[in-house]
Amino acid sequence: MEHMESVKIQPIEAREVRAALERAAAQTEMNLPVYDGHCQNHSSVNGVYPVCENTQWTCGFWPGEIWLAYELTGKEKFKIAALKLTDSFAERIEKKIEVDHHDMGFLYSPSCVAAYKLTESETGKKAAILAADQLISRFQKKGSFIQAWGAMDDPSCYRYIIDCLLNLPLLYWAGEVTGKAEYADIAHQHITTCLKNSFRPDGSTYHTFYMNPDGTPSHGATCQGYRDDSFWARGQAWGVYGSILSYRYTKNPEYLDTFRKALAFYQTRLPQDLVPYWDMIFTQGSDEPRDSSSAAIVACGLLEAVKYLKGEEQKSCMELARRMVGSLVRSYTPASVSKGAGQILHGTYSKKSPYNTCTPEGVDEYTSWGDYFYMEALTRLDRDWELYW
Ligand code: GLY
């Protein structure tokens, strides 16, 4: 099997981790004046991130990178830049600017929860709680799921997506800081629905799942994957990392089981360098683009899981994470840092296929979340790290 041959990639060593992290912080520092008070576009265009206003679902990743660089270096300029963005995120949620969707965790965990955890920012705390409130306002009682996009009373929008697993930690955090049980309860109801419908028996996943207006499950489909029945790489990666994050907060053994199944499937479709094609229907030898961000996300999931696993399983997850990150560091980083550039090359946001419904953008480019999770994976390998999630 292909993944058996991937032993050729050697695990990353501690000194390589530190060097890669220092370089990532240098890239972040170089970009500070370029995006001052603004965000990076979801993905680069010809290798450079356009500046964008704080309106996209991906805007939390740039402050997340800045916080990780701050934690590494202790440089005040990172803290100042990240706190300026905290104000921008507070304004966004207070004025409800482009928040009518479920991506509140992607937006507010690496920005405002991080600001609160690292600096006790009350602005960050308040904004993140408001974001959690916004997220639970999208809960559909009939069907027990958090609706991804669109009007809550439009039956054609009655669906959730696997990505939402990464929005749930914001709810666990909000429950902890406010003492209100409702947040974790909704997270629990959503993940129960997700586990029932979105994971196929072989451990692969549907990107999106439609529900009927009466609350019964309808069907799985894709938006950004190749086909409804294929294996969108990032959806699978969200499944791996998202399930273990929910395990972290709940210790529900079903979530650990889901992590194992999703990871096992993911491994069967990997090319030799451990960085998947954008949809895992494509395997070794394909000339389709890769999605490096999926490798970074899965590495973070593995590094979270090693905290709970034991013996051989723990050892093999750690080794796999070190090999995945080794592959990214050695073969997916640009030759040098430069203004407006990102951290890892060859990410894919949305590639059009004859069968999917996405708008094509960010194909074979840097992706803001790929860069963030790459830095998170390196940070996790470098030291004990308190999560922003
Ligand atoms: N959450 C959307 C994506 O992963 O592209």
XYZ file of N, CA and C in Angstrom, residues 42-132:
273
model
N -8.090 35.004 2.189
C -8.124 33.564 2.522
C -6.966 32.781 1.906
N -6.557 33.189 0.693
C -5.453 32.482 0.031
C -4.670 33.499 -0.787
N -3.468 33.112 -1.171
C -2.641 34.058 -1.924
C -3.062 34.078 -3.388
N -2.625 35.103 -4.088
C -2.831 35.197 -5.532
C -1.427 35.306 -6.134
N -1.064 34.307 -6.908
C 0.315 34.211 -7.439
C 1.364 34.353 -6.334
N 1.093 33.729 -5.213
C 2.096 33.662 -4.149
C 2.150 34.855 -3.219
N 1.215 35.798 -3.351
C 1.188 36.953 -2.441
C -0.236 37.112 -1.912
N -0.360 37.305 -0.590
C -1.689 37.510 -0.010
C -2.163 38.941 -0.238
N -3.288 39.143 -0.923
C -3.864 40.485 -0.938
C -4.287 40.884 0.482
N -4.265 42.195 0.750
C -4.783 42.718 2.029
C -6.302 42.627 1.964
N -6.954 42.253 3.065
C -8.427 42.292 3.039
C -8.970 42.871 4.338
N -10.198 43.347 4.265
C -10.878 43.832 5.467
C -11.278 42.615 6.306
N -11.673 42.882 7.545
C -12.048 41.791 8.429
C -13.484 41.343 8.138
N -13.641 40.662 6.986
C -14.977 40.231 6.564
C -15.043 38.766 6.142
N -13.887 38.115 5.985
C -13.909 36.734 5.489
C -13.960 35.732 6.660
N -14.320 34.477 6.353
C -14.378 33.453 7.413
C -12.987 33.072 7.891
N -11.980 33.435 7.118
C -10.605 33.015 7.384
C -9.778 34.052 8.135
N -10.385 35.178 8.504
C -9.578 36.294 9.044
C -8.908 35.985 10.386
N -9.358 34.965 11.087
C -8.761 34.647 12.390
C -7.359 34.047 12.299
N -7.000 33.540 11.120
C -5.726 32.808 11.054
C -4.506 33.720 11.080
N -4.636 34.902 10.484
C -3.513 35.840 10.513
C -3.203 36.279 11.957
N -4.186 36.736 12.749
C -3.858 37.005 14.154
C -3.353 35.766 14.894
N -3.851 34.592 14.525
C -3.356 33.360 15.155
C -1.864 33.184 14.917
N -1.441 33.447 13.696
C 0.001 33.364 13.391
C 0.782 34.392 14.200
N 0.213 35.584 14.302
C 0.921 36.649 15.044
C 1.072 36.240 16.514
N 0.001 35.648 17.089
C 0.097 35.213 18.494
C 1.145 34.110 18.653
N 1.200 33.187 17.699
C 2.203 32.117 17.806
C 3.616 32.697 17.709
N 3.790 33.698 16.833
C 5.111 34.343 16.709
C 5.439 35.100 17.994
N 4.415 35.691 18.600
C 4.617 36.398 19.881
C 5.054 35.413 20.970
N 4.367 34.274 21.011
C 4.729 33.281 22.036
C 6.162 32.798 21.863
N 6.599 32.659 20.599
C 7.958 32.170 20.345
C 9.008 33.213 20.715
N 8.757 34.451 20.300
C 9.822 35.462 20.383
C 9.684 36.403 21.575
N 8.455 36.580 22.073
C 8.208 37.560 23.134
C 8.291 39.003 22.644
N 8.369 39.184 21.327
C 8.512 40.559 20.812
C 7.209 41.337 20.953
N 7.331 42.512 21.515
C 6.186 43.376 21.799
C 5.407 43.747 20.535
N 6.116 43.896 19.412
C 5.442 44.319 18.179
C 4.370 43.312 17.740
N 4.579 42.028 18.041
C 3.559 41.026 17.692
C 2.322 41.218 18.572
N 2.575 41.442 19.858
C 1.450 41.616 20.786
C 0.617 42.849 20.392
N 1.314 43.930 20.071
C 0.611 45.166 19.706
C -0.251 44.934 18.459
N 0.330 44.251 17.465
C -0.404 43.996 16.209
C -1.610 43.095 16.457
N -1.425 42.055 17.281
C -2.529 41.113 17.521
C -3.640 41.773 18.338
N -3.265 42.647 19.269
C -4.305 43.320 20.073
C -5.077 44.347 19.235
N -4.398 44.944 18.255
C -5.106 45.858 17.337
C -6.182 45.064 16.572
N -5.815 43.849 16.175
C -6.794 43.009 15.476
C -7.898 42.532 16.417
N -7.578 42.355 17.693
C -8.611 41.973 18.670
C -9.721 43.029 18.671
N -9.322 44.303 18.628
C -10.311 45.391 18.571
C -11.169 45.270 17.313
N -10.512 44.940 16.215
C -11.240 44.802 14.953
C -12.249 43.645 15.033
N -11.847 42.543 15.677
C -12.772 41.401 15.831
C -13.921 41.738 16.786
N -13.626 42.562 17.786
C -14.702 42.976 18.705
C -15.725 43.812 17.942
N -15.223 44.720 17.118
C -16.133 45.560 16.325
C -16.955 44.699 15.358
N -16.291 43.713 14.779
C -16.985 42.855 13.804
C -18.179 42.139 14.428
N -17.968 41.578 15.624
C -19.074 40.812 16.227
C -20.116 41.765 16.825
N -19.657 42.896 17.373
C -20.630 43.840 17.953
C -21.534 44.422 16.870
N -20.950 44.732 15.720
C -21.753 45.311 14.624
C -22.318 44.241 13.696
N -22.018 42.977 14.008
C -22.498 41.834 13.190
C -22.135 42.003 11.716
N -20.848 42.187 11.486
C -20.356 42.337 10.110
C -19.952 40.958 9.583
N -20.688 40.468 8.615
C -20.385 39.165 7.990
C -20.204 38.048 9.037
N -21.196 37.914 9.886
C -21.131 36.818 10.874
C -22.365 35.909 10.793
N -23.121 36.032 9.693
C -24.295 35.171 9.537
C -23.911 33.815 8.957
N -23.026 33.129 9.639
C -22.583 31.797 9.226
C -21.982 31.134 10.473
N -21.530 29.922 10.308
C -21.110 29.151 11.504
C -19.621 29.296 11.861
N -18.857 30.022 11.072
C -17.401 29.974 11.256
C -16.875 30.831 12.402
N -17.632 30.893 13.467
C -17.238 31.736 14.606
C -16.001 31.202 15.327
N -15.822 29.895 15.347
C -14.639 29.324 16.006
C -13.383 29.600 15.194
N -13.457 29.374 13.882
C -12.313 29.673 13.017
C -11.912 31.137 13.180
N -12.912 32.002 13.344
C -12.615 33.438 13.448
C -12.122 33.832 14.838
N -12.813 33.352 15.874
C -12.590 33.937 17.209
C -11.671 33.128 18.126
N -11.418 31.841 17.816
C -10.492 31.099 18.695
C -9.044 31.568 18.526
N -8.514 31.594 17.284
C -7.095 31.995 17.183
C -6.859 33.499 17.322
N -7.910 34.289 17.373
C -7.742 35.746 17.528
C -8.074 36.143 18.972
N -9.362 36.084 19.312
C -9.802 36.653 20.599
C -9.627 35.714 21.795
N -9.881 34.402 21.605
C -9.619 33.489 22.723
C -8.120 33.517 23.026
N -7.306 33.538 21.964
C -5.846 33.612 22.161
C -5.484 34.891 22.913
N -6.089 36.021 22.535
C -5.789 37.302 23.203
C -6.122 37.213 24.695
N -7.241 36.573 24.990
C -7.655 36.431 26.391
C -6.696 35.507 27.150
N -6.362 34.381 26.530
C -5.497 33.421 27.231
C -4.087 33.977 27.436
N -3.596 34.741 26.463
C -2.194 35.192 26.537
C -2.029 36.523 27.261
N -3.065 37.374 27.208
C -2.884 38.715 27.800
C -4.023 39.110 28.740
N -4.950 38.176 28.973
C -6.139 38.471 29.791
C -6.955 39.620 29.214
N -6.924 39.760 27.898
C -7.689 40.832 27.242
C -9.195 40.644 27.483
N -9.789 41.622 28.157
C -11.245 41.570 28.407
C -12.005 41.797 27.105
N -11.410 42.604 26.213
C -12.042 42.835 24.903
C -12.127 41.513 24.145
N -11.030 40.757 24.182
C -11.005 39.465 23.504
C -12.015 38.500 24.102
N -12.072 38.469 25.422
C -12.999 37.557 26.108
C -14.453 37.877 25.733
N -14.791 39.159 25.818
C -16.173 39.573 25.545
C -16.543 39.281 24.089
N -15.623 39.588 23.187
C -15.899 39.359 21.759
C -16.083 37.871 21.487
N -15.254 37.039 22.098
C -15.338 35.589 21.843
C -16.641 35.013 22.414
N -17.092 35.547 23.541
C -18.381 35.070 24.090
C -19.529 35.483 23.162
N -19.458 36.717 22.657
C -20.493 37.153 21.701
C -20.486 36.264 20.454
N -19.285 35.877 20.030
C -19.170 35.001 18.855
C -19.780 33.628 19.147
N -19.566 33.134 20.367
C -20.168 31.844 20.753
C -21.704 31.968 20.751
